[in-house]
Coordinates of C-alpha atoms in Angstrom, one line a residue:
Chain E
M127 CA 36.3 29.7 18.7
T128 CA 32.7 28.7 19.7
V129 CA 31.5 29.4 16.2
E130 CA 34.2 27.2 14.7
F131 CA 33.2 24.4 17.1
I132 CA 29.5 24.4 16.0
E133 CA 30.7 24.4 12.4
I134 CA 32.7 21.3 13.0
A135 CA 29.9 19.5 14.7
R136 CA 27.7 20.2 11.7
Y137 CA 30.1 18.7 9.2
P138 CA 28.8 15.1 9.5
Y139 CA 25.3 16.3 8.8
I140 CA 26.4 18.2 5.8
L141 CA 28.1 15.1 4.5
I142 CA 25.1 13.0 5.2
V143 CA 22.8 15.3 3.2
A144 CA 25.4 15.3 0.4
L145 CA 25.4 11.5 0.4
L146 CA 21.6 11.5 0.3
L147 CA 21.6 13.8 -2.7
V148 CA 24.2 11.7 -4.4
G149 CA 22.0 8.7 -4.0
L150 CA 18.9 10.4 -5.3
Y151 CA 20.9 11.8 -8.2
G152 CA 22.1 8.3 -9.1
M153 CA 18.5 6.9 -8.9
T154 CA 17.0 9.6 -11.1
V155 CA 19.6 10.6 -13.6
K156 CA 21.6 7.5 -14.3
R157 CA 20.4 5.4 -17.3
N158 CA 21.9 2.1 -16.2
L159 CA 19.6 0.2 -13.9
L160 CA 22.4 -1.2 -11.9
K161 CA 23.6 2.3 -11.2
K162 CA 20.1 3.2 -10.0
V163 CA 20.2 0.4 -7.6
I164 CA 23.7 1.6 -6.4
G165 CA 22.2 5.1 -6.0
M166 CA 19.4 3.5 -3.9
T167 CA 21.9 1.8 -1.6
I168 CA 23.8 5.1 -1.1
F169 CA 20.5 6.9 -0.4
Q170 CA 19.7 4.3 2.3
T171 CA 23.2 4.4 3.8
S172 CA 22.9 8.1 4.3
I173 CA 19.8 7.6 6.4
Y174 CA 21.6 4.9 8.6
L175 CA 24.5 7.3 9.1
L176 CA 22.0 10.0 10.2
F177 CA 20.8 7.7 12.9
I178 CA 24.3 6.8 14.0
Q179 CA 25.5 10.4 14.0
G180 CA 22.5 11.6 16.0
A181 CA 23.4 9.2 18.8
T182 CA 27.1 9.8 19.0
K183 CA 28.5 11.2 22.2
Q184 CA 32.0 12.2 23.1
G185 CA 33.6 9.9 25.6
A186 CA 30.6 7.7 25.9
T187 CA 30.7 4.0 26.6
I188 CA 28.7 0.8 26.4
P189 CA 25.3 0.8 28.0
V190 CA 25.9 -1.8 30.6
L191 CA 25.3 -1.1 34.2
D192 CA 28.2 -2.8 35.8
P193 CA 30.5 -1.3 38.4
A194 CA 33.1 -3.8 37.6
L195 CA 33.5 -2.3 34.2
G196 CA 33.6 1.2 35.7
N197 CA 30.3 2.3 34.2
E198 CA 28.2 3.8 37.0
D199 CA 27.3 7.2 35.5
P200 CA 24.2 6.7 33.2
T201 CA 24.9 10.0 31.5
L202 CA 28.0 8.4 29.9
Y203 CA 26.1 5.7 28.2
M204 CA 25.8 5.7 24.5
N205 CA 22.1 5.4 23.5
P206 CA 21.9 1.9 22.0
L207 CA 18.4 2.3 20.4
P208 CA 19.5 4.2 17.2
Q209 CA 22.1 1.6 16.6
V210 CA 19.6 -1.2 17.0
I211 CA 17.3 0.7 14.6
V212 CA 20.1 0.9 12.1
L213 CA 20.8 -2.8 12.5
T214 CA 17.2 -3.6 11.7
A215 CA 17.0 -1.1 8.9
L216 CA 20.2 -2.5 7.4
V217 CA 18.7 -5.9 7.2
V218 CA 15.6 -4.4 5.4
G219 CA 18.0 -2.6 3.1
V220 CA 20.0 -5.7 2.3
A221 CA 16.7 -7.6 1.5
I222 CA 15.6 -4.7 -0.8
T223 CA 19.0 -4.7 -2.6
A224 CA 18.9 -8.5 -3.0
V225 CA 15.4 -8.4 -4.5
A226 CA 16.5 -5.6 -6.8
L227 CA 19.6 -7.4 -7.9
S228 CA 17.6 -10.6 -8.6
L229 CA 15.3 -8.6 -10.8
L230 CA 18.3 -7.2 -12.6
V231 CA 19.7 -10.7 -13.2
L232 CA 16.3 -11.7 -14.7
L233 CA 16.2 -8.6 -16.9
Y234 CA 19.8 -9.1 -18.1
R235 CA 19.1 -12.7 -19.0
R236 CA 15.9 -11.7 -21.0
Y237 CA 17.3 -8.7 -22.8
G238 CA 21.0 -8.7 -22.5
T239 CA 21.3 -5.1 -21.3
L240 CA 20.7 -3.0 -18.3
D241 CA 20.6 0.3 -20.0
E242 CA 17.1 1.6 -19.4
V243 CA 16.4 3.1 -22.9
E244 CA 18.0 0.2 -24.8
L245 CA 16.1 -2.2 -22.6
L246 CA 12.7 -0.6 -23.2
R247 CA 13.5 -0.6 -26.9
R248 CA 14.3 -4.3 -27.0
M249 CA 11.1 -5.0 -25.0
K250 CA 9.0 -3.3 -27.6
E251 CA 10.8 -5.1 -30.3
Q252 CA 10.1 -8.5 -28.7
A253 CA 6.5 -7.6 -28.1
S254 CA 5.8 -6.7 -31.7
Chain W
M481 CA -2.6 -8.0 27.9
S482 CA -4.4 -9.7 25.1
Q483 CA -2.8 -12.2 22.6
I484 CA -5.0 -11.1 19.7
P485 CA -2.9 -8.2 18.3
A486 CA 0.3 -10.3 18.2
L487 CA -1.5 -13.4 17.0
I488 CA -2.5 -11.9 13.6
P489 CA 0.9 -11.1 12.0
T490 CA 2.8 -13.9 13.7
S491 CA 0.4 -16.6 12.7
L492 CA 0.7 -15.4 9.1
L493 CA 4.4 -15.4 9.3
L494 CA 4.4 -18.9 10.7
F495 CA 2.1 -20.1 8.0
A496 CA 4.3 -18.5 5.5
L497 CA 7.3 -20.5 6.7
V498 CA 5.3 -23.9 6.7
S499 CA 3.7 -23.2 3.4
L500 CA 7.2 -22.4 1.9
L501 CA 8.4 -25.8 3.0
V502 CA 5.3 -27.6 1.8
G503 CA 5.3 -25.5 -1.4
L504 CA 8.7 -27.0 -2.4
R505 CA 6.8 -30.3 -2.9
S506 CA 3.2 -29.4 -3.6
A507 CA 1.6 -26.2 -4.8
R508 CA -1.8 -27.5 -3.8
G509 CA -0.6 -28.1 -0.2
A510 CA 0.9 -24.6 0.0
Q511 CA -2.3 -23.1 -1.2
L512 CA -4.4 -25.0 1.3
L513 CA -2.0 -23.9 4.1
A514 CA -2.2 -20.2 2.8
V515 CA -6.0 -20.4 2.9
A516 CA -5.9 -21.9 6.4
G517 CA -3.5 -19.3 7.6
M518 CA -5.5 -16.3 6.2
L519 CA -8.8 -17.8 7.6
F520 CA -7.1 -18.2 10.9
A521 CA -5.9 -14.6 11.0
F522 CA -9.3 -13.5 9.7
G523 CA -11.0 -15.4 12.5
V524 CA -8.7 -13.9 15.2
S525 CA -9.3 -10.4 13.6
A526 CA -13.1 -10.9 13.7
L527 CA -12.9 -12.0 17.3
G528 CA -10.8 -9.0 18.1
L529 CA -13.2 -6.8 16.1
R530 CA -16.1 -8.0 18.1
E531 CA -14.4 -7.4 21.4
V532 CA -13.3 -4.0 20.4
A533 CA -16.5 -2.9 18.9
F534 CA -18.9 -4.2 21.5
G535 CA -16.6 -4.4 24.5
G536 CA -15.2 -1.0 23.9
D537 CA -11.6 -1.8 25.1
T538 CA -8.5 -1.4 23.1
L539 CA -6.4 -4.6 23.2
R540 CA -2.7 -4.2 23.8
Y541 CA 0.2 -6.6 23.7
A542 CA 3.8 -5.8 24.8
V543 CA 6.3 -7.7 22.6
G544 CA 8.7 -9.8 24.7
N545 CA 7.0 -8.5 27.8
W546 CA 9.0 -5.2 27.6
L547 CA 6.4 -2.7 28.7
P548 CA 5.9 0.3 26.5
P549 CA 7.3 2.9 25.9
I550 CA 10.5 0.9 26.2
G551 CA 9.4 -2.2 24.2
I552 CA 7.4 -2.4 21.1
E553 CA 3.6 -2.4 21.7
F554 CA 0.9 -3.9 19.5
V555 CA -2.3 -1.9 19.7
F556 CA -5.6 -3.3 18.5
D557 CA -8.2 -0.6 18.5
S558 CA -11.3 -0.1 16.3
L559 CA -9.2 1.2 13.3
A560 CA -6.7 -1.6 13.5
A561 CA -9.5 -4.2 13.8
Y562 CA -11.3 -2.7 10.9
M563 CA -8.2 -2.9 8.7
T564 CA -6.9 -6.3 9.7
T565 CA -10.4 -7.9 9.2
L566 CA -10.6 -6.4 5.8
L567 CA -7.0 -7.4 4.9
T568 CA -7.3 -11.0 6.0
F569 CA -10.7 -11.4 4.4
T570 CA -9.5 -10.1 1.0
G571 CA -6.4 -12.2 1.3
A572 CA -8.4 -15.4 2.0
V573 CA -10.7 -14.8 -1.0
V574 CA -7.8 -14.1 -3.4
T575 CA -6.0 -17.2 -2.2
V576 CA -9.0 -19.4 -2.9
Y577 CA -9.2 -17.8 -6.3
A578 CA -5.5 -18.2 -7.1
P579 CA -4.6 -21.7 -8.4
K580 CA -6.3 -21.8 -11.8
A581 CA -5.1 -18.3 -12.8
L582 CA -1.6 -19.0 -11.6
A583 CA -1.5 -22.3 -13.5
A584 CA -2.4 -20.5 -16.7
E585 CA -0.1 -17.5 -16.3
T586 CA 3.1 -18.8 -14.7
D587 CA 5.4 -21.6 -15.5
G588 CA 5.9 -24.1 -12.7
R589 CA 6.8 -23.5 -9.1
Q590 CA 3.5 -22.0 -8.0
G591 CA 4.2 -23.3 -4.5
M592 CA 6.4 -20.3 -3.9
V593 CA 3.6 -17.8 -4.7
Y594 CA 1.6 -18.6 -1.6
P595 CA 4.3 -17.9 1.0
S596 CA 4.8 -14.5 -0.6
M597 CA 1.1 -13.8 -0.4
L598 CA 1.1 -14.7 3.3
L599 CA 4.1 -12.5 3.8
V600 CA 2.4 -9.5 2.1
L601 CA -0.5 -10.1 4.5
A602 CA 1.8 -10.4 7.5
G603 CA 3.4 -7.2 6.7
L604 CA 0.2 -5.3 6.1
T605 CA -1.6 -6.6 9.2
G606 CA 1.6 -5.9 11.2
M607 CA 1.5 -2.2 9.9
C608 CA -2.1 -2.0 11.2
V609 CA -1.6 -3.5 14.7
T610 CA 1.8 -1.9 15.6
G611 CA 2.0 0.9 18.0
D612 CA 5.6 1.9 17.2
I613 CA 6.6 4.1 14.3
F614 CA 9.8 2.3 13.5
N615 CA 8.1 -1.1 13.7
L616 CA 5.7 0.3 11.2
Y617 CA 8.5 0.9 8.8
V618 CA 9.8 -2.7 9.2
F619 CA 6.3 -4.1 8.5
L620 CA 6.0 -1.7 5.6
E621 CA 9.1 -3.1 4.0
V622 CA 8.2 -6.7 4.8
A623 CA 5.0 -6.2 2.9
A624 CA 6.7 -4.4 0.1
L625 CA 9.5 -6.9 -0.4
A626 CA 7.0 -9.8 -0.7
A627 CA 4.9 -7.7 -3.0
Y628 CA 7.8 -7.0 -5.3
A629 CA 8.4 -10.8 -5.6
L630 CA 4.7 -11.4 -6.4
L631 CA 4.4 -8.5 -8.9
A632 CA 7.4 -9.6 -10.9
L633 CA 5.4 -12.6 -12.0
G634 CA 3.4 -12.1 -15.1
E635 CA 4.0 -10.8 -18.6
R636 CA 7.3 -9.7 -20.1
G637 CA 7.1 -6.2 -18.9
A638 CA 6.5 -7.2 -15.3
P639 CA 10.1 -7.2 -14.0
V640 CA 10.9 -3.8 -15.4
A641 CA 7.8 -2.3 -13.9
T642 CA 8.5 -4.0 -10.6
L643 CA 12.0 -2.8 -10.5
R644 CA 10.7 0.8 -11.0
Y645 CA 8.2 0.3 -8.2
L646 CA 11.0 -1.1 -6.1
L647 CA 13.1 2.1 -6.6
F648 CA 10.2 4.3 -5.9
G649 CA 9.2 2.3 -2.9
A650 CA 12.7 2.4 -1.5
V651 CA 12.7 6.2 -1.7
G652 CA 9.3 6.2 -0.1
G653 CA 10.4 3.9 2.7
G654 CA 13.7 6.0 3.0
F655 CA 11.8 9.2 3.4
Y656 CA 9.6 7.6 6.1
L657 CA 12.6 6.3 8.0
L658 CA 14.2 9.7 7.7
G659 CA 11.1 11.2 9.3
V660 CA 11.3 8.6 12.0
A661 CA 14.9 9.7 12.7
Y662 CA 13.9 13.4 13.1
L663 CA 11.0 12.5 15.3
Y664 CA 13.1 10.2 17.5
F665 CA 15.8 12.9 18.0
A666 CA 13.1 15.4 18.7
A667 CA 11.0 13.5 21.2
G668 CA 13.2 10.6 22.3
T669 CA 10.7 7.8 21.8
L670 CA 9.2 5.7 19.1
N671 CA 6.0 4.6 20.8
M672 CA 2.9 6.2 19.3
A673 CA 1.0 6.7 22.6
E674 CA 4.1 8.2 24.2
L675 CA 4.7 10.5 21.1
A676 CA 1.1 11.7 21.4
T677 CA 1.7 12.9 24.9
L678 CA 5.1 14.5 24.1
L679 CA 4.5 16.2 20.8
P680 CA 2.0 18.9 21.8
E681 CA 4.8 20.7 23.6
L682 CA 7.1 20.2 20.6
Q683 CA 4.9 21.1 17.7
E684 CA 6.7 24.4 17.1
S685 CA 9.9 22.6 16.7
R686 CA 11.3 22.5 13.2
A687 CA 12.5 19.0 13.5
V688 CA 8.9 17.8 14.2
I689 CA 7.5 19.7 11.3
V690 CA 10.2 18.2 9.0
A691 CA 9.5 14.8 10.4
A692 CA 5.8 15.0 9.7
V693 CA 6.4 16.2 6.1
L694 CA 8.9 13.5 5.4
M695 CA 6.8 10.7 6.9
V696 CA 3.7 11.7 5.0
L697 CA 5.7 12.2 1.8
G698 CA 7.2 8.8 2.1
L699 CA 3.8 7.2 2.8
A700 CA 2.2 9.1 -0.1
I701 CA 4.8 7.7 -2.5
K702 CA 3.9 4.2 -1.3
M703 CA 0.2 5.1 -1.5
A704 CA 0.7 6.2 -5.1
L705 CA -0.9 9.6 -4.4
F706 CA -0.9 11.7 -7.5
P707 CA 1.7 13.0 -8.7
M708 CA 3.7 10.2 -7.2
H709 CA 1.7 7.4 -8.9
F710 CA 4.0 6.8 -11.9
W711 CA 5.0 3.3 -10.9
L712 CA 1.4 2.1 -10.5
P713 CA -0.2 1.8 -14.0
D714 CA 2.7 -0.3 -15.4
V715 CA 2.9 -2.6 -12.5
Y716 CA -0.8 -3.4 -12.4
T717 CA -0.9 -3.8 -16.2
N718 CA 2.0 -6.2 -16.5
T719 CA 1.7 -8.4 -13.5
A720 CA -0.2 -11.7 -13.4
S721 CA -3.9 -11.7 -12.4
V722 CA -3.4 -13.1 -8.9
P723 CA -0.8 -10.6 -7.6
A724 CA -2.9 -7.8 -9.2
A725 CA -6.0 -9.0 -7.4
L726 CA -4.2 -9.3 -4.1
I727 CA -2.0 -6.1 -4.2
A728 CA -4.3 -3.7 -6.0
P729 CA -7.2 -3.8 -3.5
I730 CA -5.2 -3.6 -0.3
M731 CA -1.5 -2.6 -0.6
T732 CA -1.8 1.1 -1.3
K733 CA -4.7 1.5 1.2
V734 CA -2.5 0.5 4.1
S735 CA -0.2 3.4 3.5
A736 CA -3.2 5.7 3.5
Y737 CA -4.2 4.0 6.7
A738 CA -0.7 4.8 8.1
I739 CA -1.1 8.5 7.2
I740 CA -4.5 8.5 9.0
R741 CA -3.0 6.8 12.0
L742 CA -0.1 9.3 12.2
W743 CA -2.6 12.1 12.0
L744 CA -5.1 10.9 14.6
D745 CA -3.0 9.1 17.0
V746 CA 0.6 10.5 16.9
F747 CA 0.6 14.1 16.0
P748 CA -1.3 16.7 18.1
P749 CA -4.8 17.5 17.0
G750 CA -4.8 20.3 14.5
F751 CA -1.1 19.7 13.6
F752 CA -1.9 18.6 10.1
T753 CA -4.5 21.3 9.4
E754 CA -3.2 24.4 11.1
G755 CA 0.5 24.2 11.8
V756 CA 1.6 22.8 8.5
P757 CA -1.0 22.5 5.8
I758 CA -0.3 18.8 5.1
A759 CA -4.1 17.9 5.0
A760 CA -4.8 20.6 2.5
A761 CA -1.8 19.6 0.3
I762 CA -2.9 15.9 0.3
G763 CA -6.5 17.1 -0.5
W764 CA -5.5 19.1 -3.6
F765 CA -3.1 16.5 -4.9
S766 CA -5.9 14.1 -4.5
A767 CA -8.4 16.2 -6.3
A768 CA -6.0 16.5 -9.3
G769 CA -5.4 12.8 -9.0
I770 CA -9.1 11.9 -9.2
L771 CA -9.5 13.9 -12.4
Y772 CA -6.2 12.7 -13.9
G773 CA -6.8 9.1 -13.1
S774 CA -10.5 9.2 -14.4
V775 CA -9.6 11.0 -17.6
L776 CA -6.7 8.6 -18.4
A777 CA -8.8 5.6 -17.5
I778 CA -11.2 6.7 -20.3
A779 CA -8.3 6.7 -22.8
Q780 CA -7.2 3.2 -22.1
H781 CA -7.9 0.1 -24.3
D782 CA -6.3 -2.4 -22.0
Y783 CA -8.8 -3.5 -19.3
R784 CA -6.1 -3.8 -16.6
R785 CA -4.6 -0.5 -17.4
M786 CA -8.0 1.2 -17.2
L787 CA -8.4 -0.3 -13.7
A788 CA -4.9 0.9 -12.8
Y789 CA -5.7 4.5 -13.7
S790 CA -9.1 4.2 -12.1
S791 CA -7.1 3.1 -8.9
V792 CA -5.1 6.3 -9.1
G793 CA -8.4 8.2 -9.1
Q794 CA -10.0 6.1 -6.3
L795 CA -7.0 6.6 -4.1
G796 CA -7.8 10.2 -4.6
Y797 CA -11.1 9.8 -2.8
I798 CA -9.3 8.4 0.2
G799 CA -6.8 11.3 0.1
L800 CA -9.6 13.8 -0.3
G801 CA -11.2 12.4 2.9
I802 CA -8.0 13.0 4.6
G803 CA -7.7 16.5 3.1
L804 CA -11.2 17.6 4.2
A805 CA -10.2 17.0 7.8
N806 CA -13.7 16.7 9.2
P807 CA -15.2 13.5 10.8
I808 CA -17.7 12.8 8.2
A809 CA -15.3 13.0 5.3
M810 CA -12.8 10.8 7.2
V811 CA -15.5 8.3 7.7
G812 CA -16.0 8.4 3.9
A813 CA -12.3 7.9 3.4
L814 CA -12.2 4.9 5.7
L815 CA -15.3 3.4 4.2
H816 CA -13.8 3.9 0.8
I817 CA -10.8 1.8 1.9
V818 CA -13.0 -1.2 2.3
N819 CA -15.3 -0.5 -0.6
H820 CA -12.5 0.1 -3.0
A821 CA -10.8 -3.1 -1.8
F822 CA -14.0 -5.1 -2.6
M823 CA -14.6 -3.4 -6.0
K824 CA -11.0 -3.5 -7.3
G825 CA -10.5 -7.1 -6.0
L826 CA -13.7 -8.1 -7.8
L827 CA -12.7 -6.2 -11.1
F828 CA -9.2 -7.6 -11.2
M829 CA -10.5 -11.1 -10.5
V830 CA -13.0 -10.8 -13.3
G831 CA -10.1 -9.7 -15.5
G832 CA -8.3 -12.8 -14.5
V833 CA -11.2 -15.0 -15.5
I834 CA -11.5 -13.3 -18.9
K835 CA -7.9 -13.8 -19.5
L836 CA -7.9 -17.4 -18.5
R837 CA -11.0 -18.4 -20.6
T838 CA -10.4 -16.2 -23.7
G839 CA -6.8 -14.9 -23.5
R840 CA -8.1 -11.4 -24.1
T841 CA -7.3 -8.2 -22.1
R842 CA -8.2 -5.5 -24.5
I843 CA -11.7 -4.0 -24.0
P844 CA -12.7 -3.7 -27.8
E845 CA -12.2 -7.6 -27.9
F846 CA -14.6 -8.1 -25.1
V847 CA -17.6 -8.3 -27.5
G848 CA -20.1 -10.9 -26.5
I849 CA -18.5 -12.1 -23.2
G850 CA -21.9 -11.3 -21.6
R851 CA -23.4 -14.2 -23.3
A852 CA -20.4 -16.6 -22.8
M853 CA -20.1 -16.1 -19.1
P854 CA -23.3 -14.4 -17.9
W855 CA -22.8 -14.8 -14.1
T856 CA -19.2 -13.4 -14.1
M857 CA -20.5 -10.5 -16.0
V858 CA -23.3 -9.9 -13.6
A859 CA -20.6 -9.6 -10.9
F860 CA -18.6 -7.4 -13.1
T861 CA -21.6 -5.1 -13.6
I862 CA -22.1 -5.0 -9.8
G863 CA -18.5 -4.0 -9.4
A864 CA -18.7 -1.4 -12.1
L865 CA -21.9 0.1 -10.7
A866 CA -20.3 0.3 -7.3
M867 CA -17.3 2.1 -8.8
V868 CA -19.6 4.6 -10.4
G869 CA -21.4 4.9 -7.1
I870 CA -25.0 3.8 -7.6
P871 CA -27.0 2.9 -4.6
P872 CA -27.3 0.4 -2.9
T873 CA -23.8 -0.6 -3.8
A874 CA -21.1 0.2 -1.3
G875 CA -19.4 2.7 -3.6
F876 CA -22.4 5.1 -3.3
F877 CA -22.1 5.5 0.5
S878 CA -18.4 6.4 0.8
K879 CA -18.9 9.0 -1.9
W880 CA -22.0 10.2 -0.2
Y881 CA -20.0 10.7 3.1
L882 CA -17.3 12.5 1.2
L883 CA -19.8 14.8 -0.4
L884 CA -21.4 15.6 2.9
G885 CA -18.0 16.2 4.3
S886 CA -17.0 18.6 1.5
A887 CA -20.3 20.4 1.8
E888 CA -19.7 20.8 5.5
A889 CA -16.2 22.1 5.0
G890 CA -17.6 24.4 2.2
A891 CA -15.0 22.9 -0.2
W892 CA -17.1 23.3 -3.3
V893 CA -14.3 22.7 -5.7
W894 CA -13.7 19.2 -4.2
F895 CA -17.5 18.7 -4.1
A896 CA -17.5 19.3 -7.9
V897 CA -14.5 17.1 -8.4
I898 CA -16.2 14.1 -6.7
V899 CA -19.4 14.6 -8.8
A900 CA -17.5 15.0 -12.1
S901 CA -15.3 12.0 -11.4
S902 CA -18.5 9.8 -10.8
L903 CA -19.6 10.9 -14.2
L904 CA -16.2 10.1 -15.8
S905 CA -16.1 6.7 -14.1
A906 CA -19.6 6.1 -15.5
I907 CA -18.1 6.7 -19.0
Y908 CA -15.3 4.3 -18.7
F909 CA -17.3 1.5 -17.0
F910 CA -20.4 1.8 -19.2
R911 CA -18.1 1.5 -22.2
V912 CA -17.0 -1.9 -21.0
I913 CA -20.5 -3.0 -20.0
E914 CA -21.7 -2.0 -23.5
M915 CA -18.9 -3.9 -25.1
I916 CA -19.5 -7.2 -23.2
Y917 CA -23.2 -7.2 -24.0
R918 CA -23.0 -6.3 -27.7
D919 CA -24.1 -9.0 -30.2
P920 CA -22.0 -9.0 -33.3
E921 CA -24.7 -10.7 -35.4
R922 CA -27.2 -8.0 -34.9
D923 CA -25.0 -5.0 -34.2
S924 CA -23.4 -3.6 -37.3
A925 CA -20.8 -1.5 -35.5
V926 CA -19.0 -4.6 -34.2
K927 CA -19.9 -7.0 -37.0
D928 CA -16.3 -7.7 -38.0
R929 CA -15.3 -8.5 -34.4
E930 CA -15.0 -12.1 -33.3
P931 CA -17.4 -12.8 -30.5
V932 CA -16.0 -14.6 -27.5
E933 CA -16.7 -18.4 -27.4
A934 CA -15.8 -19.6 -23.9
D935 CA -16.9 -21.4 -20.8
G936 CA -17.9 -19.6 -17.7
A937 CA -15.6 -19.1 -14.7
P938 CA -14.5 -22.3 -12.9
V939 CA -16.0 -22.9 -9.5
S940 CA -12.8 -22.1 -7.6
M941 CA -12.8 -18.6 -9.3
A942 CA -16.5 -18.0 -9.4
V943 CA -17.1 -18.4 -5.7
P944 CA -14.5 -15.7 -4.7
I945 CA -15.9 -13.4 -7.3
G946 CA -19.4 -14.0 -5.9
I947 CA -18.2 -13.3 -2.4
M948 CA -16.7 -10.0 -3.4
A949 CA -19.9 -9.0 -5.2
G950 CA -21.9 -10.0 -2.1
G951 CA -19.4 -8.0 0.0
I952 CA -20.0 -4.9 -2.0
M953 CA -23.8 -5.2 -1.5
V954 CA -23.4 -6.1 2.3
A955 CA -20.9 -3.3 2.9
G956 CA -23.4 -1.0 1.2
I957 CA -26.5 -2.0 3.0
F958 CA -24.9 -2.3 6.5
N959 CA -22.7 0.8 6.2
V960 CA -24.6 2.6 9.0
L961 CA -23.7 -0.3 11.3
I962 CA -20.0 -0.2 10.4
V963 CA -19.9 3.6 10.9
R964 CA -21.7 3.4 14.3
A965 CA -19.9 0.5 15.8
L966 CA -16.3 1.3 14.6
L967 CA -15.6 4.4 12.7
E968 CA -17.3 7.0 14.8
S969 CA -15.0 6.4 17.7
V970 CA -12.0 6.5 15.3
V971 CA -12.8 9.9 13.9
A972 CA -13.9 11.3 17.3
P973 CA -10.5 13.3 17.7
L974 CA -11.3 15.3 14.6
A975 CA -14.6 16.5 15.9
G976 CA -13.0 18.8 18.5
G977 CA -12.1 21.5 16.1
G978 CA -9.3 19.4 14.6

């Protein structure tokens, strides 16, 4: 039974790695630039999930030292730092996505397509 | 607790905000504020530099008065002082240079460019002063985001190139963050000084090894270390002159700095050289990058593209200094960060002047520029000679330290690479020098080409170029002073068999 328990505990990590690979696949293989940006977002999300998953604890509670709330045992606290990190990293991620999307808007207005190959072809056409 | 470390990035952020508000009305006002902000940050850095170099104390600042290792700590030691002084100086010079080139190359709303320049500087100086590995990630992305906005300015190809850079950069940042996660779960802290005391016991741990590899890989993508340089040539070629002159000299170097910082101050001594051969890997990739960049630079006809490939090669020198893993080569790498910043800044600024006055960017069309703008071309020649590495320009000394380092390490292949690439860069720079001084009237080979008829550089551009050219000479002549006062203490950890 112990073996089974370890296996279950590892599932989230396997899923996170799968998600990371899905993101990288999207960024490298997809031809549509919007899909590349979506892939980038999935890639970043998997990293956030790793932080959250690493800090999860069964039966843990908020990290506030207050006997009135019944929290007196520090070992039961959920470590808040990874979640704060993710919160910060999320903001960074949102900003990156926003810049990427604004570049996409610019590109679509200029060339009328987001397909990478077609876009490069039209760029050459306009240049010559 | 000293205020200096915190004052540098925060003052730049504050100036960015104010210059954004002013920039809505007046581009001129925004530019003046940007220059003021960068000069202020430069002044603070220089003060700090003096204190660190001659007082010998590392300046520390605990953000929000949360003492480390719980809170975020800003650390201002010799290495950080060296970097921030360089960054703010380059930033100030480029900002002075900016208005004429921007007016010619962008349509309207130049007021928005200056806040972005300040934000790039805030991010980069933040990376240098922070003593917290996650905080470094945040500053890394602050700098990168502002840089994306700047680089998308320019010719028609600029947004596509920038989007590619953004995707690469996001993966690089992502890998770094992933490394931070592993390191945090292995050691339980994010503070660099605390990590340095904890990691020696953990260096056999697989999580720590994976963390080191991921962090260095992420930073190497951001640094455009060969073969992860693919985003760089397109970006530098297509962007406007001002972002190129700001980003090309300093942005990639700060990622190189971050690798050096991780190596010297976070991971245990010898970890990068013995445990996992990270240093050797960086060294070999750099050696390949030097040759690749130099050879492709020869093949380019576009001036800016040539500079971009030459950047790939020059970044290799810094990587090689990291790879050699002895104090003298590391001194060479650190010196090369400054020297290359001056040289590339100068060369991209000269490119901007040529484009402004003649509209030309292709080297074969540069015929006769030497007569049209003699002083600018003198500056260009100084920059080119420094890139080749001719004494007493600064470029000679960093290569000299690298050669000494590789001789000491017995790395004769890398020794040969450095010598060979000097010859290659001589080829591609003398090609340009030859072209600018050719006279179509007397030289039959270029008879059919139209010589340049143009004025010299305007004062606002000539002065920054002159300062950069002076910087190359000064950094060359006073290199011993820089090494003695600052860098020897930085590389001291390597001397002990590391």
